[in-house]
Tab-separated table of C-alpha atoms in Angstrom:
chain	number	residue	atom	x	y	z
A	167	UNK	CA	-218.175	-51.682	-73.361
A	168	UNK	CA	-215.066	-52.785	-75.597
A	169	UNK	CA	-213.342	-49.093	-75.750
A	170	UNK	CA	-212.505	-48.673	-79.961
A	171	UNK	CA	-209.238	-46.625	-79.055
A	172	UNK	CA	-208.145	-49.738	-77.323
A	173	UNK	CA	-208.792	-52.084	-80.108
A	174	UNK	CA	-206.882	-49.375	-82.301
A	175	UNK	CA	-204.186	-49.280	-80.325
A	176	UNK	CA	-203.796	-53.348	-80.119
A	177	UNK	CA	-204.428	-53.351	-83.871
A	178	UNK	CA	-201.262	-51.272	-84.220
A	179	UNK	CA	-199.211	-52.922	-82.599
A	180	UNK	CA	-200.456	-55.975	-83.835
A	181	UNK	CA	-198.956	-54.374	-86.940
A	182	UNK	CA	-195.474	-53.743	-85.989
A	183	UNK	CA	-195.274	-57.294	-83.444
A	184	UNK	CA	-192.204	-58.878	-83.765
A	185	UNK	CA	-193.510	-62.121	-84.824
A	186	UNK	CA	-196.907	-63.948	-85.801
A	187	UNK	CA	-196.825	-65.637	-82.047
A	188	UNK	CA	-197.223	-62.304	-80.596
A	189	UNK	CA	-199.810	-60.984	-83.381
A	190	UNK	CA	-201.720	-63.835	-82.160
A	191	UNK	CA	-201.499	-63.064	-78.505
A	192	UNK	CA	-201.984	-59.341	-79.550
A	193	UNK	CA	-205.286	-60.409	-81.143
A	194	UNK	CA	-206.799	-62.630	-78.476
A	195	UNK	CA	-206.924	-59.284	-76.144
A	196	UNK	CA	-208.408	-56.679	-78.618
A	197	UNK	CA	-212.073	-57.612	-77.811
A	198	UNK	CA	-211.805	-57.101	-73.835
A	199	UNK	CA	-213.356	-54.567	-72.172
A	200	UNK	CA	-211.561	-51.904	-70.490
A	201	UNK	CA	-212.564	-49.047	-67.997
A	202	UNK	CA	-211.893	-45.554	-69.668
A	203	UNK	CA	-209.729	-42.590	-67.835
A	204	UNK	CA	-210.935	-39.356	-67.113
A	205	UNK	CA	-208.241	-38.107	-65.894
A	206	UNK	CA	-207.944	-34.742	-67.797
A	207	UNK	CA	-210.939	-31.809	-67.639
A	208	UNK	CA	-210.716	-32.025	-71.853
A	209	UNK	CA	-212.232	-35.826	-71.640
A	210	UNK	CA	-214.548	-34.684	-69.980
A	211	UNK	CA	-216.820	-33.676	-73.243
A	212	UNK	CA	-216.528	-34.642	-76.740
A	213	UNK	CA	-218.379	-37.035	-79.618
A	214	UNK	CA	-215.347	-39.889	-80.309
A	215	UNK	CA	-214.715	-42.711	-77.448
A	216	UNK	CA	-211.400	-40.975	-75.761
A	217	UNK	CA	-213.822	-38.589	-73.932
A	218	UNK	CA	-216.928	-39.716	-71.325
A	219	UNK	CA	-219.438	-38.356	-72.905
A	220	UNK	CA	-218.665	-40.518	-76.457
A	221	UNK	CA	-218.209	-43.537	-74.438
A	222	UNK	CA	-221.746	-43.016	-73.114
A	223	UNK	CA	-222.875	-42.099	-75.933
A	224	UNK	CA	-221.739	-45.291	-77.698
A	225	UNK	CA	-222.590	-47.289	-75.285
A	226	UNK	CA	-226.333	-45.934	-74.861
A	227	UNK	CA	-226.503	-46.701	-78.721
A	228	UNK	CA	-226.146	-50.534	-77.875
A	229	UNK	CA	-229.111	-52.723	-77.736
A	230	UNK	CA	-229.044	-53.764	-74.804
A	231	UNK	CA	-226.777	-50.359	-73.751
A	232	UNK	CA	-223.652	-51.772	-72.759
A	233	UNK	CA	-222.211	-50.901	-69.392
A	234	UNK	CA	-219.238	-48.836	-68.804
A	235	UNK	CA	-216.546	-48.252	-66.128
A	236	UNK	CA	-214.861	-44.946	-65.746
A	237	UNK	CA	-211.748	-44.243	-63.529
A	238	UNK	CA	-211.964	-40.056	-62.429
A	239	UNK	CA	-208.697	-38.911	-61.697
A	240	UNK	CA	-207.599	-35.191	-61.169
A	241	UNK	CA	-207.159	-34.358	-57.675
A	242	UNK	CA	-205.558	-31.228	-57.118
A	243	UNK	CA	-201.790	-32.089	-55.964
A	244	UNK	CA	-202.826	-36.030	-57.372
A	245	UNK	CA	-199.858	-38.584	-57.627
A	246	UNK	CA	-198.573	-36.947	-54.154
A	247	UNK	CA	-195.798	-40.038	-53.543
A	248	UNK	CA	-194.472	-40.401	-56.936
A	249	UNK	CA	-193.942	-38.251	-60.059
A	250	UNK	CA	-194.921	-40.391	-62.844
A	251	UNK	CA	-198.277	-39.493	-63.330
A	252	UNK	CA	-198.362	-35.830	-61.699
A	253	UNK	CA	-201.857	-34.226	-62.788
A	254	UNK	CA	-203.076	-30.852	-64.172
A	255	UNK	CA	-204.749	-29.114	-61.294
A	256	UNK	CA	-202.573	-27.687	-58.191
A	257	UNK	CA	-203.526	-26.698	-54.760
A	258	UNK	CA	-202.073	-23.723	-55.724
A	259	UNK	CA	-200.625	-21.702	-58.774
A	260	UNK	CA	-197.458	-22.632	-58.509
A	261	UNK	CA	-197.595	-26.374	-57.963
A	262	UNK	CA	-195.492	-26.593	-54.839
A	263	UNK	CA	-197.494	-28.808	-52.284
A	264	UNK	CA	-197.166	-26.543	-49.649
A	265	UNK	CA	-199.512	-25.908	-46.883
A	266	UNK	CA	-202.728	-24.444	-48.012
A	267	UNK	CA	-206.436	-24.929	-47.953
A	268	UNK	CA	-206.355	-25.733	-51.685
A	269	UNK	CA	-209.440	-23.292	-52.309
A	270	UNK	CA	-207.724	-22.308	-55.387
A	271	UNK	CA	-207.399	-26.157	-56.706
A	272	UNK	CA	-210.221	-27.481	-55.213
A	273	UNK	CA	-212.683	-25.014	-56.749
A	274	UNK	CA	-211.576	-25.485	-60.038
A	275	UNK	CA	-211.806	-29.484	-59.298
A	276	UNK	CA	-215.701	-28.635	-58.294
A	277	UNK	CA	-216.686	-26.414	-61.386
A	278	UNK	CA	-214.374	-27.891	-64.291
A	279	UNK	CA	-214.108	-31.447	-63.476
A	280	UNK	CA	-217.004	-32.913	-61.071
A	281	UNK	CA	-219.489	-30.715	-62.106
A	282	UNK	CA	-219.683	-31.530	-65.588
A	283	UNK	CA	-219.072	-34.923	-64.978
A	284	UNK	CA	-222.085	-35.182	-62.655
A	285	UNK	CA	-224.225	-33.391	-64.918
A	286	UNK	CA	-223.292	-35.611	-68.159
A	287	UNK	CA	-223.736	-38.672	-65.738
A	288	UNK	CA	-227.419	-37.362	-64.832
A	289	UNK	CA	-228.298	-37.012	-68.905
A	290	UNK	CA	-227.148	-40.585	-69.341
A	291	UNK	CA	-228.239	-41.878	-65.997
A	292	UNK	CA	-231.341	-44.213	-66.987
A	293	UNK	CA	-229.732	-44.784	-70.750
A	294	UNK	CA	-226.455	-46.471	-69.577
A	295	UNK	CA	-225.432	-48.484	-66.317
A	296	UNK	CA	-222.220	-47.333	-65.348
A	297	UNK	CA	-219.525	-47.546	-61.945
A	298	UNK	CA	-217.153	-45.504	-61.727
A	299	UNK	CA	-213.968	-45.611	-60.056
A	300	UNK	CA	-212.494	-42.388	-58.136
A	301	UNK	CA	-208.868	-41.504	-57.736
A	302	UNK	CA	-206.510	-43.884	-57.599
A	303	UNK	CA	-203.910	-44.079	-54.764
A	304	UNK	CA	-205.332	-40.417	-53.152
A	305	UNK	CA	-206.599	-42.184	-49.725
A	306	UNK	CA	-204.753	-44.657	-49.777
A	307	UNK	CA	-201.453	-42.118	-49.501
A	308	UNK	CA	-203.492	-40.064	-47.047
A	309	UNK	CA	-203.680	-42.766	-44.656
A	310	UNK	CA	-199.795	-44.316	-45.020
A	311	UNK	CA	-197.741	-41.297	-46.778
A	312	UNK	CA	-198.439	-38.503	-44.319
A	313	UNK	CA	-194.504	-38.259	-43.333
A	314	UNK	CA	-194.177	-37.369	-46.838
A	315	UNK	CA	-194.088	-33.131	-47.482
A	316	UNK	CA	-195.964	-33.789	-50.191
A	317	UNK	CA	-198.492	-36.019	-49.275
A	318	UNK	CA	-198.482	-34.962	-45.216
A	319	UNK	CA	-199.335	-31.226	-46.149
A	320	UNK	CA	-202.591	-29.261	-45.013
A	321	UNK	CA	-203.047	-28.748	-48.482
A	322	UNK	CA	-202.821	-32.275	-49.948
A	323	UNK	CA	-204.874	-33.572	-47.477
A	324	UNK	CA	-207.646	-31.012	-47.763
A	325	UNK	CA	-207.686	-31.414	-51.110
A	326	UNK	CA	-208.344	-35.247	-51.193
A	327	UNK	CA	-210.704	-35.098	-48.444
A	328	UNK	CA	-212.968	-32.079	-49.473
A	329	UNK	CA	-212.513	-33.428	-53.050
A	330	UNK	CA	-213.247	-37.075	-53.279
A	331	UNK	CA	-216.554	-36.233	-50.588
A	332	UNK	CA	-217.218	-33.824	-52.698
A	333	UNK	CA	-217.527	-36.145	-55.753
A	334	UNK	CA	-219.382	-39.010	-53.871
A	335	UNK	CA	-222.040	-36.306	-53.021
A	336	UNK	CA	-222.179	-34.832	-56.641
A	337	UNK	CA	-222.354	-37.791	-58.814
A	338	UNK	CA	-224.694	-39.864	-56.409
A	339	UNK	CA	-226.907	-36.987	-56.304
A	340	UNK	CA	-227.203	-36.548	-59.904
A	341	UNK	CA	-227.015	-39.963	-60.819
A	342	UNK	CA	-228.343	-42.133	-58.087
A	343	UNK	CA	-227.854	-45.481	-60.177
A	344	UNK	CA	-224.038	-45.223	-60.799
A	345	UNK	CA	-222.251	-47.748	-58.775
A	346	UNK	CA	-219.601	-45.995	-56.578
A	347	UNK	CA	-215.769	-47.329	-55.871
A	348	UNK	CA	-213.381	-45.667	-53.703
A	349	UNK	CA	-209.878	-46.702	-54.699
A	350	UNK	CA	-208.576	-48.820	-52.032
A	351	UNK	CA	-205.255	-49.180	-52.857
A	352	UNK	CA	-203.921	-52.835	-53.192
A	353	UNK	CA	-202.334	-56.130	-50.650
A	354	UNK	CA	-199.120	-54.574	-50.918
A	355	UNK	CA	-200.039	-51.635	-49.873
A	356	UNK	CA	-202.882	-51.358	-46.962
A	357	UNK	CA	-202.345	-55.363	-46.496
A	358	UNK	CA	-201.368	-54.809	-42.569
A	359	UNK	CA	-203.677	-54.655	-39.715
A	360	UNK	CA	-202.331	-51.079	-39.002
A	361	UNK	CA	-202.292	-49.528	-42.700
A	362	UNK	CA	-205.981	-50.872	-42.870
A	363	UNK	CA	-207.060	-49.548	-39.454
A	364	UNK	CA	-205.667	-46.264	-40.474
A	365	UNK	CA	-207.540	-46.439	-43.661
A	366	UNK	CA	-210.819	-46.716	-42.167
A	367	UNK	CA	-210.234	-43.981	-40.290
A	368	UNK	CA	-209.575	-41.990	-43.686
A	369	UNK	CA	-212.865	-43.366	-44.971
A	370	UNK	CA	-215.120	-42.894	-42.169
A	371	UNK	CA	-213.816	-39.671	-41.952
A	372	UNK	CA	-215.615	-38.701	-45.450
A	373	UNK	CA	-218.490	-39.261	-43.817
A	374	UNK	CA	-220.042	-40.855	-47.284
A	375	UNK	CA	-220.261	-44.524	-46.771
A	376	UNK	CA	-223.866	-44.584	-47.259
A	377	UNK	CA	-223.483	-43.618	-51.006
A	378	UNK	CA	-220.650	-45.808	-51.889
A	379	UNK	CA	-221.279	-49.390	-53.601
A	380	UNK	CA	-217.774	-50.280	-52.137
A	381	UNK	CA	-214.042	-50.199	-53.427
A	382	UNK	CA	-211.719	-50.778	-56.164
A	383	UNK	CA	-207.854	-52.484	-55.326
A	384	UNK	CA	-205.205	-53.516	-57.528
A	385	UNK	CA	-205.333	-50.654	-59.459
A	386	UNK	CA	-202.645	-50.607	-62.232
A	387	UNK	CA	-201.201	-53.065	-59.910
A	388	UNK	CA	-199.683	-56.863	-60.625
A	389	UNK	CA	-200.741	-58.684	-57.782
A	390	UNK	CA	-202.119	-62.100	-57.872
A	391	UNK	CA	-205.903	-62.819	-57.452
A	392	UNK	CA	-204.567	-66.011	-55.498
A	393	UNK	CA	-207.375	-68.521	-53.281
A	394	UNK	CA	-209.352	-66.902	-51.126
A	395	UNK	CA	-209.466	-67.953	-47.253
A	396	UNK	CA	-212.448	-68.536	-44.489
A	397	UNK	CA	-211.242	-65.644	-43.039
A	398	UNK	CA	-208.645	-62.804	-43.956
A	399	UNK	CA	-206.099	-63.830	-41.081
A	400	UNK	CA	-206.167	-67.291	-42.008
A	401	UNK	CA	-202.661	-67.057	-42.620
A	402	UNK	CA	-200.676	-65.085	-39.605
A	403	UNK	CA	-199.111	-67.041	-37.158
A	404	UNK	CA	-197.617	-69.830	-39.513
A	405	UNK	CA	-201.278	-71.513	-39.615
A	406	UNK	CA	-202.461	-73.529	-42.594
A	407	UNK	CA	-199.331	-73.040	-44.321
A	408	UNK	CA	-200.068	-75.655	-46.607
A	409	UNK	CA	-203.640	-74.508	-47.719
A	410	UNK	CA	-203.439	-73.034	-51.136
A	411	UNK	CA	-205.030	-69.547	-49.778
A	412	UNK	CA	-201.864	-69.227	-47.576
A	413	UNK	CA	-199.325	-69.664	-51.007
A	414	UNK	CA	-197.289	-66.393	-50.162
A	415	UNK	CA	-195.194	-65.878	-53.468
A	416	UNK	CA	-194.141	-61.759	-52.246
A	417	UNK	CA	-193.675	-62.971	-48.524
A	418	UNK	CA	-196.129	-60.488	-47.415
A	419	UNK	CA	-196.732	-63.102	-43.809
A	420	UNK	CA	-192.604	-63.025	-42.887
A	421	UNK	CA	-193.933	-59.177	-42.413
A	422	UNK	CA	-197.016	-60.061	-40.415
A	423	UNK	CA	-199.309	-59.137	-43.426
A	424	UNK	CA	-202.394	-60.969	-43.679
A	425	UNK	CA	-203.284	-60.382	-47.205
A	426	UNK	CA	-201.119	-62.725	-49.131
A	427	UNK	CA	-203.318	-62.552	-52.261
A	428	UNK	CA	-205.981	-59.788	-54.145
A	429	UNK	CA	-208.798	-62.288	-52.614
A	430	UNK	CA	-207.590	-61.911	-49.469
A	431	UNK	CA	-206.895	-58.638	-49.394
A	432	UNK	CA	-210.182	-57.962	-50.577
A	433	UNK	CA	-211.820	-59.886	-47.592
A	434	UNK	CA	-209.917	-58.118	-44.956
A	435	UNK	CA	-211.196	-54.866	-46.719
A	436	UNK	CA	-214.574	-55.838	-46.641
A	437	UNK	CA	-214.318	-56.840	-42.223
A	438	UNK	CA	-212.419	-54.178	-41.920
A	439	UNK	CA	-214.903	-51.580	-42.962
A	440	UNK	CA	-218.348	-53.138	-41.765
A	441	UNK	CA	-216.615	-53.451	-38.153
A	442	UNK	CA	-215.112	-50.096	-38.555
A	443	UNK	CA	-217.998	-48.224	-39.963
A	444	UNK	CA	-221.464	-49.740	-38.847
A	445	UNK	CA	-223.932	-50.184	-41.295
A	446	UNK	CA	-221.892	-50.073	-43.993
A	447	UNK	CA	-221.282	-53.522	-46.286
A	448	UNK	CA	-219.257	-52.653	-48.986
A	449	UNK	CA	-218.387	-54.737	-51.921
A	450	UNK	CA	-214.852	-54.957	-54.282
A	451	UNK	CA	-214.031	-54.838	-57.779
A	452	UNK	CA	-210.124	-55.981	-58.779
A	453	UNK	CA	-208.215	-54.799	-61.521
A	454	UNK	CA	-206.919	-58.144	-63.406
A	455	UNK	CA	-205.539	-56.394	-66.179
A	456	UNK	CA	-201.993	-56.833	-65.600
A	457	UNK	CA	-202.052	-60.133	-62.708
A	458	UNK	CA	-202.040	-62.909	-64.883
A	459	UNK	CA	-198.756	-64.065	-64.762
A	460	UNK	CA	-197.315	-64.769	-61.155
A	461	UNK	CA	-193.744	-63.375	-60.859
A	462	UNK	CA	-191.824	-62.416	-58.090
A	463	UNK	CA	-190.148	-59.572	-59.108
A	464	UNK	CA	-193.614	-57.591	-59.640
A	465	UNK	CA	-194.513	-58.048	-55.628
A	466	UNK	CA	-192.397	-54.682	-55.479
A	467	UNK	CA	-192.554	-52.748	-58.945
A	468	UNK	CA	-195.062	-51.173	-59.952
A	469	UNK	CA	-193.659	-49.532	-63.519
A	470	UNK	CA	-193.467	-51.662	-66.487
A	471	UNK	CA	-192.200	-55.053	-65.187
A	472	UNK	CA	-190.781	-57.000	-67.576
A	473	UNK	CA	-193.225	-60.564	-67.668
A	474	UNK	CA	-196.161	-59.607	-66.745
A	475	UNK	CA	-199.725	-60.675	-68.493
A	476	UNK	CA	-203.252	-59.627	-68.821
A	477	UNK	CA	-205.277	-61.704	-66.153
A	478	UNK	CA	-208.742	-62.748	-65.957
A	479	UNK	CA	-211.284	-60.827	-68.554
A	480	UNK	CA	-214.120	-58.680	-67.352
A	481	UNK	CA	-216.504	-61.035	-65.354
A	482	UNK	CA	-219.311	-61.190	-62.121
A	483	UNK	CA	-218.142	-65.092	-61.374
A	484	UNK	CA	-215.947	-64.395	-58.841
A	485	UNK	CA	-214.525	-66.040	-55.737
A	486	UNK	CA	-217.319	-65.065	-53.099
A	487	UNK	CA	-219.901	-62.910	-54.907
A	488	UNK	CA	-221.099	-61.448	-51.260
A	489	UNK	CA	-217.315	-59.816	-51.574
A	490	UNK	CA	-216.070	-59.278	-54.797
A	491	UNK	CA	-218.484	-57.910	-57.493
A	492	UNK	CA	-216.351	-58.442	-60.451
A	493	UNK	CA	-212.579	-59.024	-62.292
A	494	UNK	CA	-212.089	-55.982	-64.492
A	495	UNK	CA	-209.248	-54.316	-66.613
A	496	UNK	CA	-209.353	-51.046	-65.130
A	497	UNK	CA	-206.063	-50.219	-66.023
A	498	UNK	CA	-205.764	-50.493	-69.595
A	499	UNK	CA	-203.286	-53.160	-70.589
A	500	UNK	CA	-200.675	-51.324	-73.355
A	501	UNK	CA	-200.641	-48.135	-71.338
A	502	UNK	CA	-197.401	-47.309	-69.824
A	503	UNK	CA	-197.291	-46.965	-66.274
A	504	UNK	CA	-194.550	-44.411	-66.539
A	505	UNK	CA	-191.602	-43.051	-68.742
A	506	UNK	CA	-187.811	-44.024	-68.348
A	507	UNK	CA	-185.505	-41.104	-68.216
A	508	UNK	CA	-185.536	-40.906	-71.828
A	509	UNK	CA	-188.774	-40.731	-73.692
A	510	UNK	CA	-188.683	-43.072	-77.140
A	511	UNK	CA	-187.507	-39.623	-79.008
A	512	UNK	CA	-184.527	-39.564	-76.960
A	513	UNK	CA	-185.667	-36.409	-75.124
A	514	UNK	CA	-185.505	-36.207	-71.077
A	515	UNK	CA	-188.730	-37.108	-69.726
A	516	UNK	CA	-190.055	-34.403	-66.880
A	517	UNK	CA	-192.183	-36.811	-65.230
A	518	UNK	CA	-189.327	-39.684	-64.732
A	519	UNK	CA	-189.484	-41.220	-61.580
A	520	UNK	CA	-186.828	-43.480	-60.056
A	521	UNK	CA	-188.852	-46.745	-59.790
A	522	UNK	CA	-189.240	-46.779	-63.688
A	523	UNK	CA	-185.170	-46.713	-64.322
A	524	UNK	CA	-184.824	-50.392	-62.993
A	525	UNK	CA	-183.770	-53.152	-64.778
A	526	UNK	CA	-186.832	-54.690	-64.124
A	527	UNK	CA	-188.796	-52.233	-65.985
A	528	UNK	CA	-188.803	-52.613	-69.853
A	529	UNK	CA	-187.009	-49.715	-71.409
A	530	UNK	CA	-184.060	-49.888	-69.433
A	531	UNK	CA	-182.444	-52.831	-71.126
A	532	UNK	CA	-179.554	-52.424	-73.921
A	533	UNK	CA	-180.998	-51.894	-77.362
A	534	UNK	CA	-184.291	-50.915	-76.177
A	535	UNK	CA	-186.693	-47.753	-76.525
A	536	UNK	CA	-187.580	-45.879	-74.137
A	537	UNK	CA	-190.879	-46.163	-72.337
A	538	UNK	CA	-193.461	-43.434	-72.666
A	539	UNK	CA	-194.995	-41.291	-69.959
A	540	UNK	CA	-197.308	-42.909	-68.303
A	541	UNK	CA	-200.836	-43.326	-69.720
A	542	UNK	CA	-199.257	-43.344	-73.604
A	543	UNK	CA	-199.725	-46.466	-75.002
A	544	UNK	CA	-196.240	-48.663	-75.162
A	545	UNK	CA	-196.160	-51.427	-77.557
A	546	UNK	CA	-193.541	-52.993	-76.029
A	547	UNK	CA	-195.638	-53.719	-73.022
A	548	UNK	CA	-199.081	-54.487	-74.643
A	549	UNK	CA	-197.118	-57.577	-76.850
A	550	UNK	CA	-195.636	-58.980	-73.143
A	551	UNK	CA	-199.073	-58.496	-71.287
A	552	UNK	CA	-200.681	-60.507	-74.157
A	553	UNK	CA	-198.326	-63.460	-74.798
A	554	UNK	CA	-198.581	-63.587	-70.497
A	555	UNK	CA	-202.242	-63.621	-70.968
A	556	UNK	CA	-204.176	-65.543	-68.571
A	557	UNK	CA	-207.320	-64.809	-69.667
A	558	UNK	CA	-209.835	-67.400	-67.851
């Protein structure tokens, strides 16, 4: 499903692009499908394609219906690690993280948020195929982040837990055919034997395995697809250095991380949960929105690096179709991953966070606007990520 508030949003700033080059670039990307965000209860419902229940909708009006990929994402106390793209619901009223069961939050994430979602997904369930993606970066700070107040507090943790099993059951229950993707975080991240084994443990904890079609890494990440290996610690130990699988351009193996590369990563995913939780054989979908152009300075920034292009377009030909399932762009390339200190309008932005004040991150250099919060579409961005474009 090519989302028309994307091709909008390209066709505007194909508008004010600096030069025909980049109108070009800015062109070639407009067609490309990308997941949609639900990441607010009000797009939830609605009749145009910024809300889930146009997109299916639009889609079921197709012939053949066209599928779609959603990304839910309103955990009570979400974005616990970073402020840049703090959400709308709390644990409790007054938004402070603290220890807690989260009834208040979580019950208004069951009745105004995964409720209606399940029930719209039941209504559309043998009209549209759809797979859906659910809260990026909650589990993956659950299992690594738990020093953090924020992230480490009764609250937090209850909230993600009860919250995302809650969802699994919901939506598979209503809408049996949807295929299911925990966010899984990315190489950088849970890359490490012991970040991974502690992940599993998060998963098997939510006792839902049996309803999931797998997970989804890179999200709104840069990180390179790369060769896949034979096996996932190929790698360690200064073996097959010169195989192209082993090509480490972040260094990830001087730091005894096995998962040089999004393939890779993906693979020791995949071992990592069938040994951890038996029975279960999940699959992997990779966000290649932003990973097309291989720079070094991305391994470790996650906000608007400057360079950066759109990567492979959505596809099933992957690597190793027994692992991966597809390339997607489930970030949407244009959207700003987070504001600089000053908004374009030259107002403070609330949501700042540190990472996005680099010099690295566009909107930081002399003479330049600000960059939005994150989600708001920043032309600035969009015209790099398509002249970067490696589409194929």
């Amino acid at each position: 499903f090519v989302n028309p508030v994307f091709q909008a949003n390209v066709q505007k700033s194909v508008v004010t692009a600096v030069n025909d080059t980049a109108r070009k670039a800015l062109k070639s990307i407009e067609k490309a499908p990308t997941a949609t965000w639900v990441d607010k209860r009000s797009k939830i419902s609605g009749t145009g394609p910024d809300s889930m229940e146009g997109v299916l909708a639009q889609a079921a009006s197709k012939d053949p219906p066209e599928m779609v990929v959603f990304i839910v994402y309103d955990l009570p106390n979400r974005d616990c690690s970073a402020n840049a793209s703090a959400g709308e619901l709390c644990c409790n009223d007054n938004c402070d993280f603290s220890a807690g069961d989260c009834l208040f939050g979580l019950s208004r994430y069951v009745t105004e948020f995964i409720d209606p979602i399940a029930e719209l997904l039941r209504r559309y369930a043998d009209l549209v195929p759809v797979a859906l993606v659910l809260e990026p970066d909650s589990l993956a700070n659950l299992a690594t982040n738990s020093a953090e107040p924020r992230c480490g507090s009764s609250s937090t943790r209850t909230a993600y837990i009860h919250g995302i099993r809650y969802a699994v059951q919901a939506i598979s229950k209503a809408a049996g055919n949807v295929a299911l993707y925990l966010d899984a975080g990315n190489s950088g991240w849970l890359g490490w034997k012991e970040q991974m084994s502690k992940y599993v443990e998060v998963v098997r904890e939510l006792g839902v395995a049996d309803r999931l079609r797998g997970f989804a890494s890179n999200v709104a990440n840069y990180n390179a697809l790369g060769v896949m290996c034979p096996t996932y610690d190929w790698c360690l130990n200064n073996s097959h250095a010169t195989d192209a699988c082993c090509f480490d351009p972040c260094k990830q193996l001087q730091d005894y991380n096995p998962s040089v590369n999004e393939h890779n990563y993906a693979l020791h995913l995949v071992t990592a949960m069938s040994d951890g939780i038996p029975g279960f054989t999940p699959h992997v979908i990779i966000d290649t929105s932003r990973n097309g152009a291989l720079l070094d300075h991305t391994c470790h920034s996650w906000c608007n690096p400057r360079g950066a292009g759109a990567g492979k377009v959505a596809t099933s030909s992957t690597a190793n179709q027994d692992i991966v399932d597809a390339y997607f762009w489930l970030k949407t390339p244009g959207e700003s991953d987070g504001c600089t200190e000053f908004l374009p309008d030259g107002s403070r932005c609330a949501r700042f966070d540190s990472h996005c004040g680099s010099s690295k991150s566009m909107g930081n250099g002399a003479g330049e606007s600000g960059a939005p919060e994150a989600g708001r579409w920043y032309d600035m961005q969009a015209e790099e990520l398509a002249a970067n474009a490696q589409l194929t």
